[in-house]
Amino acid sequence: NYVELDDGRRDSSSGNSTNHQQHQNDNKKRTYTPSDVDDGYSTPSSDEDEDHVETSEAVKNPKNKHKRMKKTSSSSSFTSMSTTGNQLSSSSLPSLPSSSGQAIDYPLTDQVNGSLRVFGFGRIARQYFTKTVMMYGIEQGNWEATKEAFLKVAGRQKFSHTTPEIQKYGEMLLRHLSEIPLSDEYSTHFADGVPRNIYNHRIPDILNRVAVIHLIRQKVIEYVSPPSDGSHSIKVFNIEEGGWTELRTIWSKPGAWSKYQDLALLFGSLKHGYGSWNKISTDPDLNIYNAATIEVEHEVSDEISITVTAFLKKRMAILERALHVEHFLRTVSPTQEH
C-alpha cells in the first residue's frame, strides 16, 4: 500500500500502522487557505551559506602564514590552461546522463492530506526546486540538465521526478517570473490561480539569479568551448564592460588573483552551484584556494579578518556587475568594440 505524502513522495509503510494513522488524523485537523501554504514550515537550507565560513590558515594562526594547499597536478583543466596555454575543454563541464520516465499528468493544483501540490510538486519538492534554480539557474529547452540538478540538490533517494514533469513545473515557473501582477505587488495569486507564496524566495530575487547564472554560463562557454574554425589560438579571458565598473582597475593591479582565477570562479559556480563557496575554493581542478588566501592576508588588519568565503562573494559581485554592463553594451551596440 502506498500513501501519498504532502511533498509528493510515496510511503510504502502499511496503512494499518499506528504512526500512519496518527499522521492521517493530524492532517484531517488542518485546513488549507492560500495565504498559509508554507506557513509554519522550515525551508531547505540555502547552499549560498551552507558551507562553513572558511578562514585562511594565515588569519587563524599567523605561524601558518605560508601554509598552503598542495599544488594540483598540471593535468587539471584550469591548471593546464594557465601553464600550457591550452583552452578549457567543454567536456570539463559536468556530464548529464540520459534518463527515461513517463510523466504523470498531474493537474495544475490539487491537495493531498490537506497540503497543496502544484503539478505534482508538494511543499518540500517546490522548495528544493527553487533552491536548485537559485544554485544552477534554469534554461528553457535543457530540461534534462535541470532535472539532474534538481535530483542532485534534493536527493535521488527522496524524489524521482521525470524530465517531462520537471519541464512542466519549470515552464510554469518561467511564466511566473515574467508575469506582471495584474493588480499590485501584493496580489496573492498568479494569473493561472497559483498562490504566489509557493516559492520560498521573492520572485525578483529568483529572476535576478536566473539572469546572473545565464550570463555566467554564456561567458564560461565563450572561453571553454573550442573555436568553431578548429584553431588553437590562446584566448585571454575578458569581460568587455567598457571601463564602467571597477573590474579593469582591479585587473591592472598585480596580485596573486588574476583573470585566470576569475574565470575559474565563474566555472566553479556552474560546476558546484552558485554560492557553494567552500566547494569552489577547495576544488583542486579550479586551483584558486592559494591565490584567495594570499589576497585575504593582504586585506587582514589587527581588527578585521576577511575570510576566503567573504573574498569570493565580493569578487563574484564585481564580476556580476561587469557581466551585466557587458550584456547591456552588447545589446545597445552589438557590433561596437568596448
Short mmCIF file of C-alpha atoms in Angstrom, two decimals:
data_model
loop_
_atom_site.label_atom_id
_atom_site.label_comp_id
_atom_site.label_asym_id
_atom_site.label_seq_id
_atom_site.Cartn_x
_atom_site.Cartn_y
_atom_site.Cartn_z
CA ASN A 1 0.00 0.00 0.00
CA TYR A 2 1.28 3.47 -0.89
CA VAL A 3 0.43 6.62 0.95
CA GLU A 4 0.87 9.99 -0.78
CA LEU A 5 2.84 12.38 1.39
CA ASP A 6 2.44 16.17 1.36
CA ASP A 7 5.66 16.60 -0.61
CA GLY A 8 4.56 14.37 -3.48
CA ARG A 9 6.52 11.29 -2.37
CA ARG A 10 5.07 7.88 -1.70
CA ASP A 11 5.41 6.00 1.55
CA SER A 12 5.29 2.22 1.32
CA SER A 13 4.51 1.75 5.00
CA SER A 14 1.39 -0.20 5.88
CA GLY A 15 -1.82 1.75 6.05
CA ASN A 16 -2.65 0.00 9.31
CA SER A 17 0.40 1.27 11.21
CA THR A 18 -0.14 3.39 14.26
CA ASN A 19 2.19 6.14 13.04
CA HIS A 20 0.44 6.40 9.70
CA GLN A 21 -2.98 6.54 11.35
CA GLN A 22 -1.77 9.33 13.60
CA HIS A 23 -0.39 11.13 10.53
CA GLN A 24 -3.79 10.93 8.84
CA ASN A 25 -5.58 12.16 11.94
CA ASP A 26 -3.22 15.11 12.23
CA ASN A 27 -3.77 16.05 8.60
CA LYS A 28 -7.56 15.92 9.00
CA LYS A 29 -7.29 18.67 11.58
CA ARG A 30 -5.54 21.01 9.13
CA THR A 31 -7.43 23.35 6.85
CA TYR A 32 -5.85 24.93 3.81
CA THR A 33 -6.01 28.58 2.81
CA PRO A 34 -3.92 30.16 0.04
CA SER A 35 -2.37 32.62 2.44
CA ASP A 36 -0.67 29.98 4.56
CA VAL A 37 0.60 27.43 2.04
CA ASP A 38 4.09 27.40 3.52
CA ASP A 39 3.32 28.89 6.90
CA GLY A 40 4.96 27.13 9.80
CA TYR A 41 7.37 25.09 7.71
CA SER A 42 11.12 25.35 7.55
CA THR A 43 12.82 25.96 4.23
CA PRO A 44 15.65 23.74 2.99
CA SER A 45 18.92 25.42 3.87
CA SER A 46 20.38 27.56 1.10
CA ASP A 47 23.68 26.46 -0.38
CA GLU A 48 24.65 30.11 -0.59
CA ASP A 49 25.65 29.97 3.05
CA GLU A 50 25.64 26.24 3.76
CA ASP A 51 29.41 25.98 3.52
CA HIS A 52 31.06 26.76 6.81
CA VAL A 53 32.99 30.01 6.94
CA GLU A 54 36.44 29.25 5.62
CA THR A 55 39.07 31.37 7.32
CA SER A 56 42.55 31.19 5.85
CA GLU A 57 45.22 29.45 7.91
CA ALA A 58 47.23 32.65 7.97
CA VAL A 59 44.32 34.51 9.56
CA LYS A 60 43.61 31.80 12.15
CA ASN A 61 47.26 31.23 13.01
CA PRO A 62 49.99 33.71 11.97
CA LYS A 63 52.58 30.95 12.37
CA ASN A 64 51.00 29.14 9.44
CA LYS A 65 51.24 32.14 7.14
CA HIS A 66 52.98 30.19 4.43
CA LYS A 67 50.87 27.07 4.76
CA ARG A 68 49.09 26.34 1.50
CA MET A 69 47.11 23.63 -0.14
CA LYS A 70 49.13 21.21 -2.19
CA LYS A 71 49.50 22.26 -5.78
CA THR A 72 47.35 20.21 -8.08
CA SER A 73 48.60 18.19 -10.99
CA SER A 74 49.07 20.10 -14.21
CA SER A 75 46.64 17.68 -15.80
CA SER A 76 43.63 19.51 -14.35
CA SER A 77 41.69 21.66 -16.76
CA PHE A 78 42.34 25.09 -15.29
CA THR A 79 45.95 24.35 -14.36
CA SER A 80 46.61 23.15 -17.90
CA MET A 81 45.14 26.33 -19.31
CA SER A 82 47.35 28.53 -17.17
CA THR A 83 50.59 26.61 -17.61
CA THR A 84 50.44 25.36 -21.18
CA GLY A 85 48.10 27.84 -22.82
CA ASN A 86 45.58 25.17 -23.70
CA GLN A 87 41.94 26.18 -23.59
CA LEU A 88 39.49 24.51 -21.30
CA SER A 89 37.52 21.80 -22.96
CA SER A 90 33.76 21.96 -22.76
CA SER A 91 33.98 18.34 -21.63
CA SER A 92 35.21 19.71 -18.29
CA LEU A 93 31.65 20.73 -17.53
CA PRO A 94 29.64 18.09 -15.63
CA SER A 95 28.15 15.50 -17.97
CA LEU A 96 24.48 14.73 -17.67
CA PRO A 97 23.28 11.14 -18.00
CA SER A 98 20.26 10.43 -20.11
CA SER A 99 17.08 9.41 -18.38
CA SER A 100 13.77 7.94 -19.23
CA GLY A 101 10.49 8.03 -17.44
CA GLN A 102 6.85 8.57 -18.15
CA ALA A 103 5.35 11.72 -16.73
CA ILE A 104 2.21 11.56 -14.66
CA ASP A 105 -0.39 14.02 -15.90
CA TYR A 106 -0.81 15.95 -12.65
CA PRO A 107 -3.37 18.77 -12.52
CA LEU A 108 -2.18 22.33 -12.06
CA THR A 109 -3.13 22.24 -8.38
CA ASP A 110 -4.58 19.63 -6.09
CA GLN A 111 -4.45 18.72 -2.43
CA VAL A 112 -3.15 15.60 -0.69
CA ASN A 113 -3.94 15.22 3.00
CA GLY A 114 -4.76 18.92 3.14
CA SER A 115 -1.47 20.04 1.56
CA LEU A 116 -1.24 21.88 -1.74
CA ARG A 117 0.51 20.30 -4.71
CA VAL A 118 1.37 22.16 -7.91
CA PHE A 119 1.82 19.92 -10.96
CA GLY A 120 2.54 17.11 -8.51
CA PHE A 121 5.16 19.09 -6.54
CA GLY A 122 4.45 19.15 -2.84
CA ARG A 123 5.79 21.78 -0.45
CA ILE A 124 9.23 20.21 0.06
CA ALA A 125 9.72 19.43 -3.63
CA ARG A 126 8.79 23.03 -4.54
CA GLN A 127 11.30 24.42 -2.07
CA TYR A 128 14.05 22.18 -3.41
CA PHE A 129 13.20 23.15 -6.99
CA THR A 130 13.50 26.85 -6.12
CA LYS A 131 16.79 26.12 -4.36
CA THR A 132 18.00 24.33 -7.49
CA VAL A 133 17.14 27.33 -9.65
CA MET A 134 18.94 29.68 -7.25
CA MET A 135 22.06 27.49 -7.47
CA TYR A 136 22.11 26.35 -11.12
CA GLY A 137 19.66 28.59 -12.92
CA ILE A 138 17.18 27.28 -15.45
CA GLU A 139 17.42 27.02 -19.22
CA GLN A 140 14.35 26.53 -21.32
CA GLY A 141 14.99 23.68 -23.73
CA ASN A 142 17.55 21.95 -21.49
CA TRP A 143 15.22 20.30 -19.01
CA GLU A 144 17.37 17.21 -18.66
CA ALA A 145 20.09 19.37 -17.09
CA THR A 146 17.52 20.98 -14.79
CA LYS A 147 16.25 17.57 -13.72
CA GLU A 148 19.73 16.31 -12.90
CA ALA A 149 20.48 19.49 -10.93
CA PHE A 150 17.20 19.11 -9.01
CA LEU A 151 17.92 15.49 -8.11
CA LYS A 152 21.45 16.45 -7.09
CA VAL A 153 20.19 19.16 -4.74
CA ALA A 154 17.09 17.39 -3.42
CA GLY A 155 18.43 13.84 -3.32
CA ARG A 156 17.65 10.93 -5.60
CA GLN A 157 16.52 8.87 -2.63
CA LYS A 158 13.74 11.33 -1.87
CA PHE A 159 12.45 12.26 -5.32
CA SER A 160 12.13 10.57 -8.67
CA HIS A 161 10.64 13.26 -10.90
CA THR A 162 10.94 12.63 -14.63
CA THR A 163 12.21 15.14 -17.18
CA PRO A 164 8.68 15.88 -18.55
CA GLU A 165 7.44 16.58 -15.01
CA ILE A 166 10.39 18.89 -14.37
CA GLN A 167 9.72 20.63 -17.68
CA LYS A 168 6.07 21.21 -16.87
CA TYR A 169 6.83 22.73 -13.49
CA GLY A 170 9.82 24.70 -14.83
CA GLU A 171 7.83 26.23 -17.67
CA MET A 172 5.24 27.33 -15.12
CA LEU A 173 7.99 28.95 -13.04
CA LEU A 174 9.30 30.81 -16.10
CA ARG A 175 5.79 32.11 -16.81
CA HIS A 176 5.51 33.28 -13.23
CA LEU A 177 8.89 35.04 -13.41
CA SER A 178 7.82 37.04 -16.45
CA GLU A 179 4.37 37.89 -15.16
CA ILE A 180 3.49 41.39 -14.05
CA PRO A 181 0.93 41.40 -11.20
CA LEU A 182 -2.49 42.30 -12.54
CA SER A 183 -3.44 44.41 -9.52
CA ASP A 184 -0.45 45.37 -7.41
CA GLU A 185 2.74 43.91 -5.96
CA TYR A 186 0.79 42.46 -3.05
CA SER A 187 -1.53 40.30 -5.15
CA THR A 188 -1.76 36.83 -3.66
CA HIS A 189 -2.11 34.74 -6.86
CA PHE A 190 -0.57 34.48 -10.30
CA ALA A 191 -2.77 34.80 -13.38
CA ASP A 192 -3.19 31.00 -13.53
CA GLY A 193 -4.57 30.94 -9.97
CA VAL A 194 -1.47 29.50 -8.29
CA PRO A 195 -0.67 31.20 -4.94
CA ARG A 196 2.36 33.46 -5.09
CA ASN A 197 3.78 32.13 -1.84
CA ILE A 198 4.54 28.66 -3.27
CA TYR A 199 8.10 29.90 -3.81
CA ASN A 200 10.35 30.33 -0.80
CA HIS A 201 12.17 33.28 -2.44
CA ARG A 202 10.86 36.58 -3.76
CA ILE A 203 10.13 36.48 -7.49
CA PRO A 204 12.51 39.41 -8.23
CA ASP A 205 15.32 37.56 -6.41
CA ILE A 206 14.72 34.38 -8.43
CA LEU A 207 14.55 36.35 -11.67
CA ASN A 208 17.79 38.17 -10.92
CA ARG A 209 19.61 34.94 -10.05
CA VAL A 210 18.39 33.21 -13.23
CA ALA A 211 19.69 36.16 -15.27
CA VAL A 212 23.07 36.20 -13.49
CA ILE A 213 23.65 32.47 -13.93
CA HIS A 214 22.69 32.76 -17.61
CA LEU A 215 25.33 35.48 -18.11
CA ILE A 216 27.90 33.39 -16.24
CA ARG A 217 27.12 30.33 -18.36
CA GLN A 218 27.40 32.30 -21.62
CA LYS A 219 30.74 33.79 -20.56
CA VAL A 220 32.19 30.44 -19.49
CA ILE A 221 31.06 28.75 -22.71
CA GLU A 222 32.73 31.56 -24.65
CA TYR A 223 36.10 30.57 -23.19
CA VAL A 224 35.86 26.83 -22.58
CA SER A 225 34.38 25.75 -25.90
CA PRO A 226 36.83 25.04 -28.75
CA PRO A 227 36.84 27.60 -31.61
CA SER A 228 34.48 26.73 -34.45
CA ASP A 229 37.29 27.10 -37.01
CA GLY A 230 39.35 24.41 -35.28
CA SER A 231 42.19 26.80 -34.40
CA HIS A 232 44.16 26.57 -31.17
CA SER A 233 44.79 30.26 -30.58
CA ILE A 234 45.01 31.38 -26.96
CA LYS A 235 42.04 33.49 -25.93
CA VAL A 236 42.70 35.70 -22.94
CA PHE A 237 39.74 35.91 -20.58
CA ASN A 238 37.99 39.24 -20.67
CA ILE A 239 34.72 40.96 -19.78
CA GLU A 240 34.09 43.92 -22.09
CA GLU A 241 32.45 46.25 -19.59
CA GLY A 242 33.80 49.41 -21.22
CA GLY A 243 35.50 50.64 -18.07
CA TRP A 244 32.15 51.28 -16.40
CA THR A 245 32.97 49.07 -13.41
CA GLU A 246 35.97 48.65 -11.14
CA LEU A 247 37.00 45.41 -12.85
CA ARG A 248 39.58 46.90 -15.23
CA THR A 249 41.24 48.80 -12.41
CA ILE A 250 41.42 45.65 -10.31
CA TRP A 251 42.84 43.63 -13.20
CA SER A 252 45.52 46.25 -13.82
CA LYS A 253 46.97 45.75 -10.34
CA PRO A 254 49.47 42.92 -9.80
CA GLY A 255 48.48 40.22 -7.35
CA ALA A 256 48.00 36.52 -6.77
CA TRP A 257 44.42 36.69 -8.03
CA SER A 258 44.08 37.42 -11.74
CA LYS A 259 41.80 36.95 -14.73
CA TYR A 260 42.57 33.25 -14.64
CA GLN A 261 41.12 32.88 -11.14
CA ASP A 262 38.06 34.96 -12.10
CA LEU A 263 37.29 32.57 -14.96
CA ALA A 264 37.83 29.63 -12.61
CA LEU A 265 35.43 31.19 -10.09
CA LEU A 266 32.72 31.53 -12.74
CA PHE A 267 33.35 27.98 -13.93
CA GLY A 268 33.17 26.68 -10.37
CA SER A 269 29.82 28.34 -9.75
CA LEU A 270 28.37 26.36 -12.65
CA LYS A 271 30.04 23.15 -11.54
CA HIS A 272 29.16 23.25 -7.82
CA GLY A 273 26.24 25.69 -7.79
CA TYR A 274 26.13 29.42 -7.18
CA GLY A 275 27.07 30.18 -3.59
CA SER A 276 28.87 26.90 -2.85
CA TRP A 277 31.92 28.87 -1.86
CA ASN A 278 33.72 26.19 0.13
CA LYS A 279 33.36 23.58 -2.60
CA ILE A 280 34.53 26.08 -5.21
CA SER A 281 37.54 27.29 -3.24
CA THR A 282 38.78 23.80 -2.38
CA ASP A 283 38.20 22.20 -5.79
CA PRO A 284 41.69 21.08 -6.92
CA ASP A 285 40.69 21.34 -10.58
CA LEU A 286 39.97 25.05 -10.15
CA ASN A 287 43.15 25.67 -8.13
CA ILE A 288 42.10 29.04 -6.69
CA TYR A 289 42.45 28.48 -2.94
CA ASN A 290 46.08 29.56 -2.71
CA ALA A 291 45.50 32.80 -4.61
CA ALA A 292 42.44 33.55 -2.47
CA THR A 293 44.31 33.07 0.81
CA ILE A 294 47.10 35.37 -0.35
CA GLU A 295 44.55 38.07 -1.22
CA VAL A 296 42.88 37.56 2.15
CA GLU A 297 46.17 38.01 4.00
CA HIS A 298 46.80 41.30 2.22
CA GLU A 299 43.46 42.66 3.47
CA VAL A 300 43.80 41.49 7.07
CA SER A 301 44.36 44.06 9.80
CA ASP A 302 44.52 43.82 13.57
CA GLU A 303 40.80 44.45 13.88
CA ILE A 304 39.24 42.71 10.88
CA SER A 305 39.64 39.27 9.34
CA ILE A 306 38.49 38.69 5.77
CA THR A 307 37.65 35.08 5.10
CA VAL A 308 38.12 33.26 1.84
CA THR A 309 34.35 32.91 1.58
CA ALA A 310 33.84 36.65 2.01
CA PHE A 311 36.54 37.34 -0.57
CA LEU A 312 34.88 35.05 -3.13
CA LYS A 313 31.48 36.67 -2.53
CA LYS A 314 32.99 40.12 -3.03
CA ARG A 315 34.81 39.03 -6.18
CA MET A 316 31.68 37.42 -7.62
CA ALA A 317 29.71 40.62 -7.03
CA ILE A 318 32.32 42.56 -9.03
CA LEU A 319 32.16 40.04 -11.87
CA GLU A 320 28.36 40.11 -11.88
CA ARG A 321 28.29 43.90 -12.26
CA ALA A 322 30.76 43.67 -15.11
CA LEU A 323 28.75 40.94 -16.86
CA HIS A 324 25.55 42.99 -16.58
CA VAL A 325 27.27 46.04 -18.11
CA GLU A 326 28.82 43.94 -20.87
CA HIS A 327 25.42 42.48 -21.70
CA PHE A 328 23.88 45.95 -21.82
CA LEU A 329 26.63 47.33 -24.07
CA ARG A 330 26.37 44.38 -26.44
CA THR A 331 22.60 44.84 -26.57
CA VAL A 332 22.62 48.55 -27.40
CA SER A 333 25.61 48.34 -29.78
CA PRO A 334 26.23 44.71 -30.71
CA THR A 335 28.88 45.48 -33.36
CA GLN A 336 30.83 48.02 -31.37
CA GLU A 337 34.08 47.09 -29.63
CA HIS A 338 34.16 48.17 -25.99
#
